[in-house]
PDB file of N, CA and C in Angstrom:
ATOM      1  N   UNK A  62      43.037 -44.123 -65.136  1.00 85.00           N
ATOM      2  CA  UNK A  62      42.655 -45.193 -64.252  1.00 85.00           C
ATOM      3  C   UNK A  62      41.185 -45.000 -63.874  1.00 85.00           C
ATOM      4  N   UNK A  63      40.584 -46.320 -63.808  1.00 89.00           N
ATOM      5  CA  UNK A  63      39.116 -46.009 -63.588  1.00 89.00           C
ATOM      6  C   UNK A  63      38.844 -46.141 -62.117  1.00 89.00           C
ATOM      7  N   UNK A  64      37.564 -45.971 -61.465  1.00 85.00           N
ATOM      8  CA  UNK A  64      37.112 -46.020 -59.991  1.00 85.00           C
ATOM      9  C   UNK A  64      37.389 -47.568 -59.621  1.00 85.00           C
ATOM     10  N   UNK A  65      36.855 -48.180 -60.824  1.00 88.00           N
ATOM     11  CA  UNK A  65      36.431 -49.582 -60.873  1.00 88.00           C
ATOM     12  C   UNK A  65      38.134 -50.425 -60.534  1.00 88.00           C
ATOM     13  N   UNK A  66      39.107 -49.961 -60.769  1.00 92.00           N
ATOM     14  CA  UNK A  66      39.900 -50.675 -60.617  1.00 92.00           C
ATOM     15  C   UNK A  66      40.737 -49.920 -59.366  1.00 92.00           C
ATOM     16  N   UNK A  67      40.485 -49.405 -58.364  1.00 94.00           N
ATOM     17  CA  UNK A  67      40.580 -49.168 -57.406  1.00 94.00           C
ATOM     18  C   UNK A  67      40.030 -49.931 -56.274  1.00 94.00           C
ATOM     19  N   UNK A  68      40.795 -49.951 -55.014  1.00 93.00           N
ATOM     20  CA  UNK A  68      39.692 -50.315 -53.828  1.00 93.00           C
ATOM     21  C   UNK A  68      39.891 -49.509 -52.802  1.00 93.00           C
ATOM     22  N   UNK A  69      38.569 -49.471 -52.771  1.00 91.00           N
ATOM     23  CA  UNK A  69      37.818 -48.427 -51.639  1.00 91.00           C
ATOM     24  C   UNK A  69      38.607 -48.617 -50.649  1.00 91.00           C
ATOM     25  N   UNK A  70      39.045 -47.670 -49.479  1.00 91.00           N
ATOM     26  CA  UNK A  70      39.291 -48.021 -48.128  1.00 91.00           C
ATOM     27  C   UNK A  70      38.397 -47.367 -47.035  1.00 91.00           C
ATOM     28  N   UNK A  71      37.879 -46.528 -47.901  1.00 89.00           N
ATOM     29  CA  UNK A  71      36.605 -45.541 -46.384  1.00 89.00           C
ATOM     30  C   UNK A  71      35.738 -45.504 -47.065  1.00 89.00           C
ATOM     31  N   UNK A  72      34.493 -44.891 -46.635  1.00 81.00           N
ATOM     32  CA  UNK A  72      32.927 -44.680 -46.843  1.00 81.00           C
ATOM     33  C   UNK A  72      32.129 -45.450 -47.336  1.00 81.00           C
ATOM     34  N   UNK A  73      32.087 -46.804 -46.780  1.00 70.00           N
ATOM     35  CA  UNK A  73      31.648 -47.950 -47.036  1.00 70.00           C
ATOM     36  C   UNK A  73      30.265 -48.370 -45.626  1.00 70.00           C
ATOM     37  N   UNK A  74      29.443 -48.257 -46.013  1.00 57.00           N
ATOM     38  CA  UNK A  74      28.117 -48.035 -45.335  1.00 57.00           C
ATOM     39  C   UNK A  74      28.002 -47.089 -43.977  1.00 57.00           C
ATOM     40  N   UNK A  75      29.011 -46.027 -43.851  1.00 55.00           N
ATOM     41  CA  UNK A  75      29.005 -45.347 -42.675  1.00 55.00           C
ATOM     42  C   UNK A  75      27.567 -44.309 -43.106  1.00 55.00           C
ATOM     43  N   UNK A  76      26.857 -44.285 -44.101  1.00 56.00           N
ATOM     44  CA  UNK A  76      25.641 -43.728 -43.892  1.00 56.00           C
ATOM     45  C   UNK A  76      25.262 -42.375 -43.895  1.00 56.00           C
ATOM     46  N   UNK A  77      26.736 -41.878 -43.906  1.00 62.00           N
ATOM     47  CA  UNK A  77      27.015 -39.881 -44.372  1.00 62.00           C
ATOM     48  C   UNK A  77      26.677 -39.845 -45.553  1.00 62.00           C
ATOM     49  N   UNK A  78      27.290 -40.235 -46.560  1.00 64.00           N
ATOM     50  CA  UNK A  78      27.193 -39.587 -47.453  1.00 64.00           C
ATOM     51  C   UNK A  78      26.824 -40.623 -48.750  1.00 64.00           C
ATOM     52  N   UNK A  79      26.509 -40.271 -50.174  1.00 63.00           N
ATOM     53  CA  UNK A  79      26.310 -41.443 -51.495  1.00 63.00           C
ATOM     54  C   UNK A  79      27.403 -42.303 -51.709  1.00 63.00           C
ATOM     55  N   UNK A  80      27.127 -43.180 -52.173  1.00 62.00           N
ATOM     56  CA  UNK A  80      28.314 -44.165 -53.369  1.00 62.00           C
ATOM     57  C   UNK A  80      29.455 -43.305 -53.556  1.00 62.00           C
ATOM     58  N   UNK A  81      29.073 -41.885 -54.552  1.00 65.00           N
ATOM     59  CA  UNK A  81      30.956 -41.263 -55.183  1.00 65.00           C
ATOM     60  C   UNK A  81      30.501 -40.049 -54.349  1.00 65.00           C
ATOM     61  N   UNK A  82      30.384 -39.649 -53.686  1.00 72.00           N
ATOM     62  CA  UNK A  82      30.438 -38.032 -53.674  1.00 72.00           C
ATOM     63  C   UNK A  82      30.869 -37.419 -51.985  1.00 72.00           C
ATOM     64  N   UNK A  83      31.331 -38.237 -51.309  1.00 82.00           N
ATOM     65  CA  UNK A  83      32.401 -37.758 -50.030  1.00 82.00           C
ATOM     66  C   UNK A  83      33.597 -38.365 -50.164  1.00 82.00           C
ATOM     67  N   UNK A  84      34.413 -37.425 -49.271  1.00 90.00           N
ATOM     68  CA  UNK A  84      35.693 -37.917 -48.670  1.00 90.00           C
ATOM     69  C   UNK A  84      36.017 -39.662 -48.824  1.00 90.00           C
ATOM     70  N   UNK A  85      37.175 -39.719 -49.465  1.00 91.00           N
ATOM     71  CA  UNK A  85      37.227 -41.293 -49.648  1.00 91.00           C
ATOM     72  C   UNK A  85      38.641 -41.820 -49.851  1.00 91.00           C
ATOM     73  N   UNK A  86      39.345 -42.041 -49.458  1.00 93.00           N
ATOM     74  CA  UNK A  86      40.463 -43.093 -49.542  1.00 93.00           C
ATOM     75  C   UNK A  86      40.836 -44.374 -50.365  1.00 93.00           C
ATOM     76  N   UNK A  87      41.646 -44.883 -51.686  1.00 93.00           N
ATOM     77  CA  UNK A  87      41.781 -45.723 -52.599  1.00 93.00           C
ATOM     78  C   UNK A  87      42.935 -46.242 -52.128  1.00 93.00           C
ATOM     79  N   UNK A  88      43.170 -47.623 -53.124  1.00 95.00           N
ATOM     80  CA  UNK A  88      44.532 -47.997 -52.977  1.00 95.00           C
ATOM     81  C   UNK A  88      44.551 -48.806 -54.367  1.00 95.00           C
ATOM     82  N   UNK A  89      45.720 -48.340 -54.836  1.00 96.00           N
ATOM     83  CA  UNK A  89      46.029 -48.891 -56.420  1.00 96.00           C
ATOM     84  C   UNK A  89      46.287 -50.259 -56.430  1.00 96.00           C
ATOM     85  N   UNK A  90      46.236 -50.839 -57.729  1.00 95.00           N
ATOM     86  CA  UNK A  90      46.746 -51.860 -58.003  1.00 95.00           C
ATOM     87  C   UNK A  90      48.622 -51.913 -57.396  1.00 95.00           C
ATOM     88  N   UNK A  91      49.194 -50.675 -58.043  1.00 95.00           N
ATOM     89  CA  UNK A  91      50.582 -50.854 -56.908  1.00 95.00           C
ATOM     90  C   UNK A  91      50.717 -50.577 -56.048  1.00 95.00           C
ATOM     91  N   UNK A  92      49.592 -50.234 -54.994  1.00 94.00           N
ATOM     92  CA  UNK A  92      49.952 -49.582 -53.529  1.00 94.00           C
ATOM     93  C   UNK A  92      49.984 -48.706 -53.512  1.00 94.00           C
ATOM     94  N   UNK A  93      49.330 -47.515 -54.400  1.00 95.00           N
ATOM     95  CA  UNK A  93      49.901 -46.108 -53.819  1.00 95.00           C
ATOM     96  C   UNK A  93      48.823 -45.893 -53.466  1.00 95.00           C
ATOM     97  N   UNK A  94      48.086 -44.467 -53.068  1.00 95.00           N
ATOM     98  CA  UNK A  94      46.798 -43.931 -52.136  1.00 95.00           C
ATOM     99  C   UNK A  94      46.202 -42.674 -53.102  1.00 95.00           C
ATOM    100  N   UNK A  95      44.815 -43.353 -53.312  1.00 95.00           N
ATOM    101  CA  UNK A  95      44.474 -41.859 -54.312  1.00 95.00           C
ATOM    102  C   UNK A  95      43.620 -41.278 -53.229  1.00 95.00           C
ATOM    103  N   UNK A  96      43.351 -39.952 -52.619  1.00 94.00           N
ATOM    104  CA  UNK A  96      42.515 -39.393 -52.338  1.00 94.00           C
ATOM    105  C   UNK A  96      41.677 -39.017 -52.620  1.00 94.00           C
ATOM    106  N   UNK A  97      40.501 -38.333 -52.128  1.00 93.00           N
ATOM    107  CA  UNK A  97      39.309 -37.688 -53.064  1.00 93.00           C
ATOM    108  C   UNK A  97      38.917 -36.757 -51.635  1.00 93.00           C
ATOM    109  N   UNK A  98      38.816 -35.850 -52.026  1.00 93.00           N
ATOM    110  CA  UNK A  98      38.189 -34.751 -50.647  1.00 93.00           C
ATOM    111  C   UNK A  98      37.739 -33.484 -51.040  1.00 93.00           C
ATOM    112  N   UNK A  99      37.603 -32.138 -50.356  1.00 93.00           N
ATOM    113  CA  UNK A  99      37.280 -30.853 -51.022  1.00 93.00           C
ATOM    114  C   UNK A  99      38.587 -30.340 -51.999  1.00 93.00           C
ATOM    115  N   UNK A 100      38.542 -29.737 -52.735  1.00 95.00           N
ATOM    116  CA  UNK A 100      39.888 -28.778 -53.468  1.00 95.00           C
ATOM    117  C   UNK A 100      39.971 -27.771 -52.319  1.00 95.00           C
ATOM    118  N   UNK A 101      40.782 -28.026 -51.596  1.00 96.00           N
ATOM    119  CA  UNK A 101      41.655 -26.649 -51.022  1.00 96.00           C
ATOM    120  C   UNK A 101      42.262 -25.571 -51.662  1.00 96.00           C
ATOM    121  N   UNK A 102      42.289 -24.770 -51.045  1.00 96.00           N
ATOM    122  CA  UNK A 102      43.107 -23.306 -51.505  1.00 96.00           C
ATOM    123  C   UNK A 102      44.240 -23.069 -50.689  1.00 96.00           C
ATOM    124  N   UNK A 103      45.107 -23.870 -49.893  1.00 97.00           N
ATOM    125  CA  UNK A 103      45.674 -23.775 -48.815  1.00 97.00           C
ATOM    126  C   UNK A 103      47.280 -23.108 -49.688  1.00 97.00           C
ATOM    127  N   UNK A 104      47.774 -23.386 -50.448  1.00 97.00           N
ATOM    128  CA  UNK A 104      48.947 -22.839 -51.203  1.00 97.00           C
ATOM    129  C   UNK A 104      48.421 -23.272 -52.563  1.00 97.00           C
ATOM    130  N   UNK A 105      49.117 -23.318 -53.486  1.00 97.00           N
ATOM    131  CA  UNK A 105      49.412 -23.399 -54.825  1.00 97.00           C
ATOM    132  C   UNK A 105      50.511 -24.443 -55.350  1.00 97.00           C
ATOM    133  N   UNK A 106      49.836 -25.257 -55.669  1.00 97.00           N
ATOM    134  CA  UNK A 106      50.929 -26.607 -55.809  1.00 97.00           C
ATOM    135  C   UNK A 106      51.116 -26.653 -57.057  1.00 97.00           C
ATOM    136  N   UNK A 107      52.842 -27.404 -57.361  1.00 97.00           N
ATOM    137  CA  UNK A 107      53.033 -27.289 -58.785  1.00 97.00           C
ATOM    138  C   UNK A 107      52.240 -27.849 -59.920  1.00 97.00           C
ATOM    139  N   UNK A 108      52.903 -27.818 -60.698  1.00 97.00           N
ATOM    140  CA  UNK A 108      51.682 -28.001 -62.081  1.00 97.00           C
ATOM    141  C   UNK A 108      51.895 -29.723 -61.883  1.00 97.00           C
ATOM    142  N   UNK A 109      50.435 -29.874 -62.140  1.00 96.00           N
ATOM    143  CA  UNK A 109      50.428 -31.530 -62.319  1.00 96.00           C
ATOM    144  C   UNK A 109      50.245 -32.133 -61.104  1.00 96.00           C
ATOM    145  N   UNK A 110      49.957 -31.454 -60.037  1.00 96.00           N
ATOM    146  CA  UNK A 110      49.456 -31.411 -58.847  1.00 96.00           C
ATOM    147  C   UNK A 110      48.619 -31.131 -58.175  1.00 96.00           C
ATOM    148  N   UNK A 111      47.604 -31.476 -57.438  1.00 96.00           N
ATOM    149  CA  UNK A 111      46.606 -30.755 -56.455  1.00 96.00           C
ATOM    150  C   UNK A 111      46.382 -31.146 -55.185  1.00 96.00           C
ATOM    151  N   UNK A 112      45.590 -30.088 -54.211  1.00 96.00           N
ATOM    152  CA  UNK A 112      45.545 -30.446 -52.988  1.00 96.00           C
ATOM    153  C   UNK A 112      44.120 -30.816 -52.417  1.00 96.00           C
ATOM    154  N   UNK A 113      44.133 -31.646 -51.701  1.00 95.00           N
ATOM    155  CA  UNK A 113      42.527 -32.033 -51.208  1.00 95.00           C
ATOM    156  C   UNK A 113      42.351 -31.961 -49.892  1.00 95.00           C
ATOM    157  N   UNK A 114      41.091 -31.967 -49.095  1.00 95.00           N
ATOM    158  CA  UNK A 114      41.040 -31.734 -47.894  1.00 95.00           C
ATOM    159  C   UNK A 114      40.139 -32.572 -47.625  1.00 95.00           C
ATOM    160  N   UNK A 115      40.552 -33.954 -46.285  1.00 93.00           N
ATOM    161  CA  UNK A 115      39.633 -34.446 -45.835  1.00 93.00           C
ATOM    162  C   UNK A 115      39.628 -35.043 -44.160  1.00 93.00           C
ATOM    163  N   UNK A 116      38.766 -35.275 -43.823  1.00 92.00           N
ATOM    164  CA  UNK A 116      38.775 -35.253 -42.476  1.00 92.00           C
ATOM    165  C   UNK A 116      39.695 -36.374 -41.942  1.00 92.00           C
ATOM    166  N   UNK A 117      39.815 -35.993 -40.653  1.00 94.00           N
ATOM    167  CA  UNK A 117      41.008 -36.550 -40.063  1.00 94.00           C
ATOM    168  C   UNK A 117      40.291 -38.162 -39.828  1.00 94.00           C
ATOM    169  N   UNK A 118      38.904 -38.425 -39.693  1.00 92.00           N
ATOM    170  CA  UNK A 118      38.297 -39.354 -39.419  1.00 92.00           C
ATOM    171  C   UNK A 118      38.298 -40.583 -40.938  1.00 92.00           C
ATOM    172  N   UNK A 119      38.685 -39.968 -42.184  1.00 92.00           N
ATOM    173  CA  UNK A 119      38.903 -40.946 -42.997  1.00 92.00           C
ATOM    174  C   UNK A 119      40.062 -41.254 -43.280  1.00 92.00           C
ATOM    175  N   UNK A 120      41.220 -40.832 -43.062  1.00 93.00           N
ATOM    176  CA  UNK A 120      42.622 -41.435 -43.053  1.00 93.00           C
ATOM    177  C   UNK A 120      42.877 -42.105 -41.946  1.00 93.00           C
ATOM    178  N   UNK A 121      42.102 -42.353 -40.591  1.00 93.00           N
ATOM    179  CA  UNK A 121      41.782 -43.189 -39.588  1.00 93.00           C
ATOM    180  C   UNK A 121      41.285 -44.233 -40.034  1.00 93.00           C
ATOM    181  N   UNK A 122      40.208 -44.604 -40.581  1.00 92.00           N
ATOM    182  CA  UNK A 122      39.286 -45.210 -41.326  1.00 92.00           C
ATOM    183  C   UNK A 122      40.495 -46.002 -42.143  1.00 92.00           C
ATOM    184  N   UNK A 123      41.473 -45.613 -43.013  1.00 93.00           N
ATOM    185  CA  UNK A 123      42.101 -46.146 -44.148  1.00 93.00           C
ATOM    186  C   UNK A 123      43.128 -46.765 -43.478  1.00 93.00           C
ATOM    187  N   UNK A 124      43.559 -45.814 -42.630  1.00 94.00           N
ATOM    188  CA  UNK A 124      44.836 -47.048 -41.997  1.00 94.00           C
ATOM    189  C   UNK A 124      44.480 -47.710 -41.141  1.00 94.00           C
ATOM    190  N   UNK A 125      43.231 -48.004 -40.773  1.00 94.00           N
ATOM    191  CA  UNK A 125      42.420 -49.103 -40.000  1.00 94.00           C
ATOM    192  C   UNK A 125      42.529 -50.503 -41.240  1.00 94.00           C
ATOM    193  N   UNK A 126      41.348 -49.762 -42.212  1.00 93.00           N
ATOM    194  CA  UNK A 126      41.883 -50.871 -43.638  1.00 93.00           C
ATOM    195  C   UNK A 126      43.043 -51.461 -43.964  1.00 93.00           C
ATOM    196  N   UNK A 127      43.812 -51.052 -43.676  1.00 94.00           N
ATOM    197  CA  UNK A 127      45.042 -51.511 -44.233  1.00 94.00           C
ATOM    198  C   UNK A 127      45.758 -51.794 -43.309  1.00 94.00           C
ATOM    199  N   UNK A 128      44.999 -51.876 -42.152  1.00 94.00           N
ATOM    200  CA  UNK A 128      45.565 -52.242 -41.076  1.00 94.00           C
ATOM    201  C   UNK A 128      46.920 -52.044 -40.324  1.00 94.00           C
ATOM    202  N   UNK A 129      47.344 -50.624 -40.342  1.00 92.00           N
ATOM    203  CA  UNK A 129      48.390 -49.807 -40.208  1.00 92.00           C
ATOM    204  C   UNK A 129      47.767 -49.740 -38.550  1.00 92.00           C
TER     205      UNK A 129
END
């Protein structure tokens, strides 16, 4: 899946950070939620899995978007 067929839900002119390269919140064509944040080390998740870390201020941000 590309960026391009995603939509953004956070870091949209808040002025922190570039275009791709912070903390950011998606939402698929079917509704699901891609994240993007630091790679954590917090446990070891199964294969085909990973964990990300992002501030509590952009999953605020996303369910603002989506108006949750």
């Amino acid at each position: 899946m590309a960026r391009e067929e995603l939509t953004r839900l956070t870091g949209e002119g808040n002025g922190e950070c570039n275009q791709n390269d912070c903390p950011n919140m998606y939402r698929t064509a079917g509704g699901s939620i891609v994240v993007q944040g630091a790679v954590s080390t917090a446990f070891a998740p199964p294969d085909g899995e990973g964990l990300v870390e992002i501030p509590e201020r952009v999953l605020r941000e996303a369910f603002h978007a989506l108006g949750w």
